[in-house]
Short mmCIF file of C-alpha atoms in Angstrom, two decimals:
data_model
loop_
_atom_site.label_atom_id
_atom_site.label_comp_id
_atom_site.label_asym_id
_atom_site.label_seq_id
_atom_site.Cartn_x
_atom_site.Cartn_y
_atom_site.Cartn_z
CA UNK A 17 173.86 115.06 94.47
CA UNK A 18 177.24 113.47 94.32
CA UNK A 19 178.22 114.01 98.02
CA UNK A 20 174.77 111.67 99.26
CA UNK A 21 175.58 109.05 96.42
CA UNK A 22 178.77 108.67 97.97
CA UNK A 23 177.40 107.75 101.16
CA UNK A 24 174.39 105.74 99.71
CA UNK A 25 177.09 103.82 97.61
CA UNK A 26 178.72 103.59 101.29
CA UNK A 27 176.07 102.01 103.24
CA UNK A 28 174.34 99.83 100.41
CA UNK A 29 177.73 97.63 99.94
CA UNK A 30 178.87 97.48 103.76
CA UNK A 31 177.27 94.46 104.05
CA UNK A 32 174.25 91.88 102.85
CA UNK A 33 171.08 93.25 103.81
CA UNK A 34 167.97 90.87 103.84
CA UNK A 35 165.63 93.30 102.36
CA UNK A 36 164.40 94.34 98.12
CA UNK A 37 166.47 96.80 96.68
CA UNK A 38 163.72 99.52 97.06
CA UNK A 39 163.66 98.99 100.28
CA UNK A 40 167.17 98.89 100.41
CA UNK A 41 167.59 102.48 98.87
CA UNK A 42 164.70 104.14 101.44
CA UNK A 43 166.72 102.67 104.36
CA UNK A 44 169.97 103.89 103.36
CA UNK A 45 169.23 107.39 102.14
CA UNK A 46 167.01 108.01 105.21
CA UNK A 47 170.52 107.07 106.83
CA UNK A 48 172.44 109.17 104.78
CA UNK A 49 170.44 111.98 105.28
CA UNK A 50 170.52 111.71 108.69
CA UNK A 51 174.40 111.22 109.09
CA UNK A 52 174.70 114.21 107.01
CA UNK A 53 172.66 116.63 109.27
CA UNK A 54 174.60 115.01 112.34
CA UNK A 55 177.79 116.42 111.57
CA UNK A 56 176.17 119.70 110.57
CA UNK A 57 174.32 120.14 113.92
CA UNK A 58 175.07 117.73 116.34
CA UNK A 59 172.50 119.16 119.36
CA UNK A 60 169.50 117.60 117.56
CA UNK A 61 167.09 120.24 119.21
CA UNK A 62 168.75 122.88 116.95
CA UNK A 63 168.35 120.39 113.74
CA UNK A 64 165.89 122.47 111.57
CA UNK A 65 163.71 119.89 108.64
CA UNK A 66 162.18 122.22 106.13
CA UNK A 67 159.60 121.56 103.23
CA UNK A 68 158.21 123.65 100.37
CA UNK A 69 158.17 124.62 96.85
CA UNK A 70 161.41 125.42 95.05
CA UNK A 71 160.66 126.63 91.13
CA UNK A 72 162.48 124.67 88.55
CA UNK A 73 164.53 126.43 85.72
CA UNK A 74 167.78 129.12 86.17
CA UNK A 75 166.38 131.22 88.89
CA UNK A 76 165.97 128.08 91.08
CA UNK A 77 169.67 129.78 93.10
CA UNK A 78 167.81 132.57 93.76
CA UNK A 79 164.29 131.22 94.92
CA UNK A 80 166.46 129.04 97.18
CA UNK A 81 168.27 132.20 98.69
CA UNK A 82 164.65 133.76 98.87
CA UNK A 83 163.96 130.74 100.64
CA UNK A 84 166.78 131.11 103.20
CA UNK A 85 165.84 134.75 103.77
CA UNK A 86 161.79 134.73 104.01
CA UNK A 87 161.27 131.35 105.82
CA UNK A 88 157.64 131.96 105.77
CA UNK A 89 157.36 130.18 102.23
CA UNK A 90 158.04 127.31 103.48
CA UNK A 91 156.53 124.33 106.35
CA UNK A 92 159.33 124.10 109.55
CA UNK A 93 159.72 121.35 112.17
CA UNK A 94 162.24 122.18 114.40
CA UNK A 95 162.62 121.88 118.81
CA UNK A 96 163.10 118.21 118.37
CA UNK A 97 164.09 116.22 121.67
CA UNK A 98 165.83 113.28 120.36
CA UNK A 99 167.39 111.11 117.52
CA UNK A 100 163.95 109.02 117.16
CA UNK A 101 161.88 112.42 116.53
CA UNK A 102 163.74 113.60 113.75
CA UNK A 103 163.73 110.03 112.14
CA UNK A 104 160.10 110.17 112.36
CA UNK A 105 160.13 113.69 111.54
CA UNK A 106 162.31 113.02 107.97
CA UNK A 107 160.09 109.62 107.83
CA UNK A 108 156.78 111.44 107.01
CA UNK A 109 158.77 113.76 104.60
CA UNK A 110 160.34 111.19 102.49
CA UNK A 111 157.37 109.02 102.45
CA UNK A 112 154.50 112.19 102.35
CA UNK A 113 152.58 112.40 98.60
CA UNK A 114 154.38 115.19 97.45
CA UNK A 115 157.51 114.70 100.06
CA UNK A 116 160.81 115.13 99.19
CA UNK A 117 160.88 111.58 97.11
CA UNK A 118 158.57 112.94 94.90
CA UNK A 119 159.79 112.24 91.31
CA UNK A 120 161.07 116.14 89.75
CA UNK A 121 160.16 117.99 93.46
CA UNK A 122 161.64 119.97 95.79
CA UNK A 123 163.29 117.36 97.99
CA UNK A 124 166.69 117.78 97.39
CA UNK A 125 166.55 121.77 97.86
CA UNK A 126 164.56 121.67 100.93
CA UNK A 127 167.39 118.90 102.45
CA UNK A 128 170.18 121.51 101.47
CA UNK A 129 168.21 124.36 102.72
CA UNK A 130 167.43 122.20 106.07
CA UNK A 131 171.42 121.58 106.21
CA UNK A 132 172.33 124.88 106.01
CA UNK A 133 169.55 126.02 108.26
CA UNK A 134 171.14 123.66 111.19
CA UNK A 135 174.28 124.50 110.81
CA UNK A 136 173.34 128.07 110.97
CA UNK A 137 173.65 130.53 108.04
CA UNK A 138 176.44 132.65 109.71
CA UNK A 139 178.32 129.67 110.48
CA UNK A 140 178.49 128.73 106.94
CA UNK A 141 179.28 131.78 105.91
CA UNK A 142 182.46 131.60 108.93
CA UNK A 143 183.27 128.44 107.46
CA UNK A 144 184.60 129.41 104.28
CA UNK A 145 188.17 130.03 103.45
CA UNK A 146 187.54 132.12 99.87
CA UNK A 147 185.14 135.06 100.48
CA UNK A 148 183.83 134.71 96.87
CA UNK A 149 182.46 131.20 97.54
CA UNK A 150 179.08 130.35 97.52
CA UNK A 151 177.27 127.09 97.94
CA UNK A 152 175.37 127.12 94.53
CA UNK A 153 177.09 129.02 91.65
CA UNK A 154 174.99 131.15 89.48
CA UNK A 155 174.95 128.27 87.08
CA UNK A 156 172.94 126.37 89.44
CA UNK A 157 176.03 123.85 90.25
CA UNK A 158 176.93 123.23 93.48
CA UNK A 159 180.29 124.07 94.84
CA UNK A 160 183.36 122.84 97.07
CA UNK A 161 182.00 124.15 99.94
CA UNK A 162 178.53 122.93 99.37
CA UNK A 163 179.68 119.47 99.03
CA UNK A 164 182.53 119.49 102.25
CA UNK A 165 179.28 121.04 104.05
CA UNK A 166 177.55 117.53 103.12
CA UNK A 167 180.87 115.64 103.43
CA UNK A 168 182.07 116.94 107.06
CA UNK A 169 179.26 119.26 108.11
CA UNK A 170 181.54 122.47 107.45
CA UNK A 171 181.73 124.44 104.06
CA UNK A 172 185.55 124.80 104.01
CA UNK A 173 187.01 125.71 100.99
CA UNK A 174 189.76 123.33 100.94
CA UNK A 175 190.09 119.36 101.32
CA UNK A 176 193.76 118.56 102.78
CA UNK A 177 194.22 117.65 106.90
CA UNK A 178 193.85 121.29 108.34
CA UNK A 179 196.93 122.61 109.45
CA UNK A 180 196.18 124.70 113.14
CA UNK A 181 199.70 126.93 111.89
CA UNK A 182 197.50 127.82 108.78
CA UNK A 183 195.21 130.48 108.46
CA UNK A 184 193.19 127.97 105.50
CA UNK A 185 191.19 125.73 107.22
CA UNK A 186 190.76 122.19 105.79
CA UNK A 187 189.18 118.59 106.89
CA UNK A 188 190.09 118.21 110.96
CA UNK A 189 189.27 114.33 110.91
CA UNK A 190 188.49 111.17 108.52
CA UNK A 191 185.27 111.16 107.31
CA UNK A 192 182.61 108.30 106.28
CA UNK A 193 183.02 108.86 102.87
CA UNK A 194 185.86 110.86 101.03
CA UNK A 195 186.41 113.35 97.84
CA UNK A 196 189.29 113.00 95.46
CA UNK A 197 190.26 115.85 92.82
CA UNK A 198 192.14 114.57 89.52
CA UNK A 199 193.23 117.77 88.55
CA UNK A 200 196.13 120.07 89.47
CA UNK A 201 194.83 123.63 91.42
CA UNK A 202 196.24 125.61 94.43
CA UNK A 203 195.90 122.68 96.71
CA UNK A 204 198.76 120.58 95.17
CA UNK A 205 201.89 122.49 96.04
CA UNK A 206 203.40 119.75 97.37
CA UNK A 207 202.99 121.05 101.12
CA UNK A 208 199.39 119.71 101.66
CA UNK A 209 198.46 116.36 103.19
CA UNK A 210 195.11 114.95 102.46
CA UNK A 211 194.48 111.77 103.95
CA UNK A 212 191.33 112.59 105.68
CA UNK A 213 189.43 112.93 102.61
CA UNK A 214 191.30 110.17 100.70
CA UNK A 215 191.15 107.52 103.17
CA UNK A 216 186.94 107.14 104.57
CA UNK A 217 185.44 104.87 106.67
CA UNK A 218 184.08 103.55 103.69
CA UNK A 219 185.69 102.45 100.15
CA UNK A 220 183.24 105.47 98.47
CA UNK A 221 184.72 109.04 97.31
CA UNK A 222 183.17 112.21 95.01
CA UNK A 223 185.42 112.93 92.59
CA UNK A 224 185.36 116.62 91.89
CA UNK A 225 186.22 118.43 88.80
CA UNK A 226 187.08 121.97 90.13
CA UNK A 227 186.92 124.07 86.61
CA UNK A 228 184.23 121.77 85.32
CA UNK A 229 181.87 122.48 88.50
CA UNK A 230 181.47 118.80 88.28
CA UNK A 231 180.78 116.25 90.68
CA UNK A 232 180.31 111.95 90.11
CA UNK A 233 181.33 109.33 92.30
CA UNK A 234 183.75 106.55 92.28
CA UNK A 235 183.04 103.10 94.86
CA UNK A 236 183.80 99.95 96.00
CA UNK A 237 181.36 97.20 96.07
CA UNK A 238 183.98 95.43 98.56
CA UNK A 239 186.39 97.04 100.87
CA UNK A 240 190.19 95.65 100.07
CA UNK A 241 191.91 98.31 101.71
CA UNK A 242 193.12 96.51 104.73
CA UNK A 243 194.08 93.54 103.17
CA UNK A 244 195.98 95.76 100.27
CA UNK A 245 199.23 96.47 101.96
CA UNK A 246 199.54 92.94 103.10
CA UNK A 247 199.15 91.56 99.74
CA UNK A 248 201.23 93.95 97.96
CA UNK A 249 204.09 93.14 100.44
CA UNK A 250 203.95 89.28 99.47
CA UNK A 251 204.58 90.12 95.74
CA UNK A 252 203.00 89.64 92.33
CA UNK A 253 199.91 92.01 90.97
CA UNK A 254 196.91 92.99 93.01
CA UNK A 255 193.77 94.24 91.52
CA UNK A 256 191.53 97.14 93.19
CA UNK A 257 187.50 96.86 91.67
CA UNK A 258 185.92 100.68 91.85
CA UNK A 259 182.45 101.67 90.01
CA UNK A 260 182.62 104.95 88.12
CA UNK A 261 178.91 105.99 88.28
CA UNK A 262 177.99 109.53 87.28
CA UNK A 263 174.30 110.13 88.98
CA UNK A 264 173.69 113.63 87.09
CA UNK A 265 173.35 110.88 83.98
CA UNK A 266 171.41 108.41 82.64
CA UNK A 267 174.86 106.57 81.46
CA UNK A 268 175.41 103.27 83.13
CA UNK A 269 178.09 102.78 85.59
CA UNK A 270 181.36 101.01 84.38
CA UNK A 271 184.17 98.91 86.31
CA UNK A 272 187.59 100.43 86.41
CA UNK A 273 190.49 98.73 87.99
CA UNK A 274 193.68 99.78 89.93
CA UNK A 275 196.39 97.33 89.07
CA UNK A 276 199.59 97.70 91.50
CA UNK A 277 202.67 95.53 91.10
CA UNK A 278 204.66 95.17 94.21
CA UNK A 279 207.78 95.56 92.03
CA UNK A 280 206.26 99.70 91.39
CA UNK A 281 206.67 99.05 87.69
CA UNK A 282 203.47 98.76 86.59
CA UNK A 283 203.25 102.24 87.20
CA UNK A 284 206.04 103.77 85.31
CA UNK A 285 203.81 103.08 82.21
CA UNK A 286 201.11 105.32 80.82
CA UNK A 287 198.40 103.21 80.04
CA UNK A 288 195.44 104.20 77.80
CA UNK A 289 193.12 106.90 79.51
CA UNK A 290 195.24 107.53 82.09
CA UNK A 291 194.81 111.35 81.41
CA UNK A 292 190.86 110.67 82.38
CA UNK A 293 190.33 113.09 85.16
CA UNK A 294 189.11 109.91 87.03
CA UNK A 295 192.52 108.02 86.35
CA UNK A 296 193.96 110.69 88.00
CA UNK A 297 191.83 110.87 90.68
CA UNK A 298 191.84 107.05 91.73
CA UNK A 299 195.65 107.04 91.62
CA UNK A 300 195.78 110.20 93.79
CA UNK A 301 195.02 108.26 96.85
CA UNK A 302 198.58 107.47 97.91
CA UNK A 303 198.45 103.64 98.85
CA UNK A 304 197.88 102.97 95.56
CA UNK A 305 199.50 106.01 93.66
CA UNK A 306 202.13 103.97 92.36
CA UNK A 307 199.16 101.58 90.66
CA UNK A 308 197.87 102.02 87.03
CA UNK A 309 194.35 102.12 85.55
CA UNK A 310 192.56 99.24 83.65
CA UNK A 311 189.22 100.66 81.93
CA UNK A 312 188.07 96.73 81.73
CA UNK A 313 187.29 97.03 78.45
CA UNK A 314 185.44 100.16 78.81
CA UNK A 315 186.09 103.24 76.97
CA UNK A 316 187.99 106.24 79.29
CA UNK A 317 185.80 108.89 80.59
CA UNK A 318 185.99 112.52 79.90
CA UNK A 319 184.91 115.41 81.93
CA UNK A 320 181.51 116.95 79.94
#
């Protein structure tokens, strides 16, 4: 899931950790899993952890739904007094033979179902903007709202700074970690503002594909950001490192640059794969929108 890479890709490059890379990755999902449910239920006695089996194939949508409706399929831990008891709570499920780290489970459904389940199912449904949304498609892909859900703890179907004079509700605040869209839809008529989701606490974004139903991620193994605008005004080129890495994959990631000349001409030319929906999406974000892309030596990537 796209929207937890991001903030794994978040925490593992903040700073140096003494500890293996295994042990690495258990300490900073645990913590993304727990920031997530956070901003979907604050009060942590109405945070809801669920665990059972979720049937693989096409009609995996619906046994979830089943799931949401008949809650009797599945083990509940819920009434929790404090921040330490759902740690130790989400502890014994990630580490638990046949917990939600178990290699082709039912982790990742039972965290969504848990999400939704402490947010409230009729406050999702509230949340959302278009009344034909859903979280999952029919596909099985997971959509906008799902991942804003994950990304703010709301399933609004829209990503620019909410607007109170609007009747479409967007993001209300910056978040950890951001989304970025290359492509043109609704959102981009020129009246929208959408800093909150382009400019995170940390250097790590989803980049979503809205006709694709495709999510992948897009991060910085060291945050430049601050020092950008200080560089740029003292002249010459500067060079922005991101990591494409598409989890849903078994491709590699690759190292794609954003090169920004302080005289703005650098991006008045249209370098090669700068159609790439994740050209577009990297020079969306508007310190650097002036920048253009350098695949270093990599080949451009396509949308599947």
């Amino acid at each position: 899931m796209a929207a937890i890479q991001a903030y794994l890709c978040g925490y593992f490059f903040e700073k140096e950790a003494y500890m293996d890379t295994e042990e690495k990755q258990r300490t900073y999902l645990k913590k993304a899993l727990l920031a997530i449910l956070n901003k979907a239920q604050p009060q942590v006695r109405h945070i809801l952890l669920v665990h059972g089996l979720v049937g693989k194939g096409s009609d995996a949508n619906r046994r979830v739904q089943h799931l949401m409706s008949d809650q009797s399929h599945f083990y509940q831990w819920s009434g929790f007094s404090s921040t330490d008891e759902v740690e130790r709570c989400m502890d014994a499920l990630l580490d638990a033979e046949g917990g939600w780290c178990q290699d082709r489970g039912s982790g990742l459904w039972c965290f969504l179902v848990s999400v939704v389940l402490s947010r409230g199912s009729a406050a999702v449904g509230k949340d959302m903007d278009v009344t034909s949304s859903a979280l999952i498609h029919e596909d099985g892909s997971g959509s906008l709202e799902l991942c804003n859900l994950l990304l703010t703890g709301r399933a609004v179907s829209f990503t620019f700074n909410h607007d109170s004079s609007s009747h479409q509700r967007g993001y209300t605040s910056s978040t950890l970690v951001g989304i970025l869209s290359g492509e043109t839809n609704e959102e981009d008529d020129g009246d929208h503002v959408r800093t909150f989701a382009t400019d995170p606490y940390y250097p790590s974004w989803v980049i979503h594909c809205n006709q694709k139903r495709y999510f992948s991620n897009v991060f910085m193994k060291k945050d430049l950001r601050k020092t950008f605008q200080q560089k740029k005004k003292l002249g010459g080129d500067i060079t922005l490192e991101f990591v494409y890495w598409d989890c849903a994959t078994e491709d590699d990631a690759i190292e794609v640059s954003v090169v920004v000349s302080s005289t703005g001409l650098l991006g008045k030319r249209r370098g090669v794969g700068s159609s790439s929906f994740v050209a577009k999406a990297l020079l969306s974000i508007p310190q650097w929108a002036d920048g253009t892309i350098d695949w270093c030596g990599n080949t451009p990537v396509r949308a599947p």
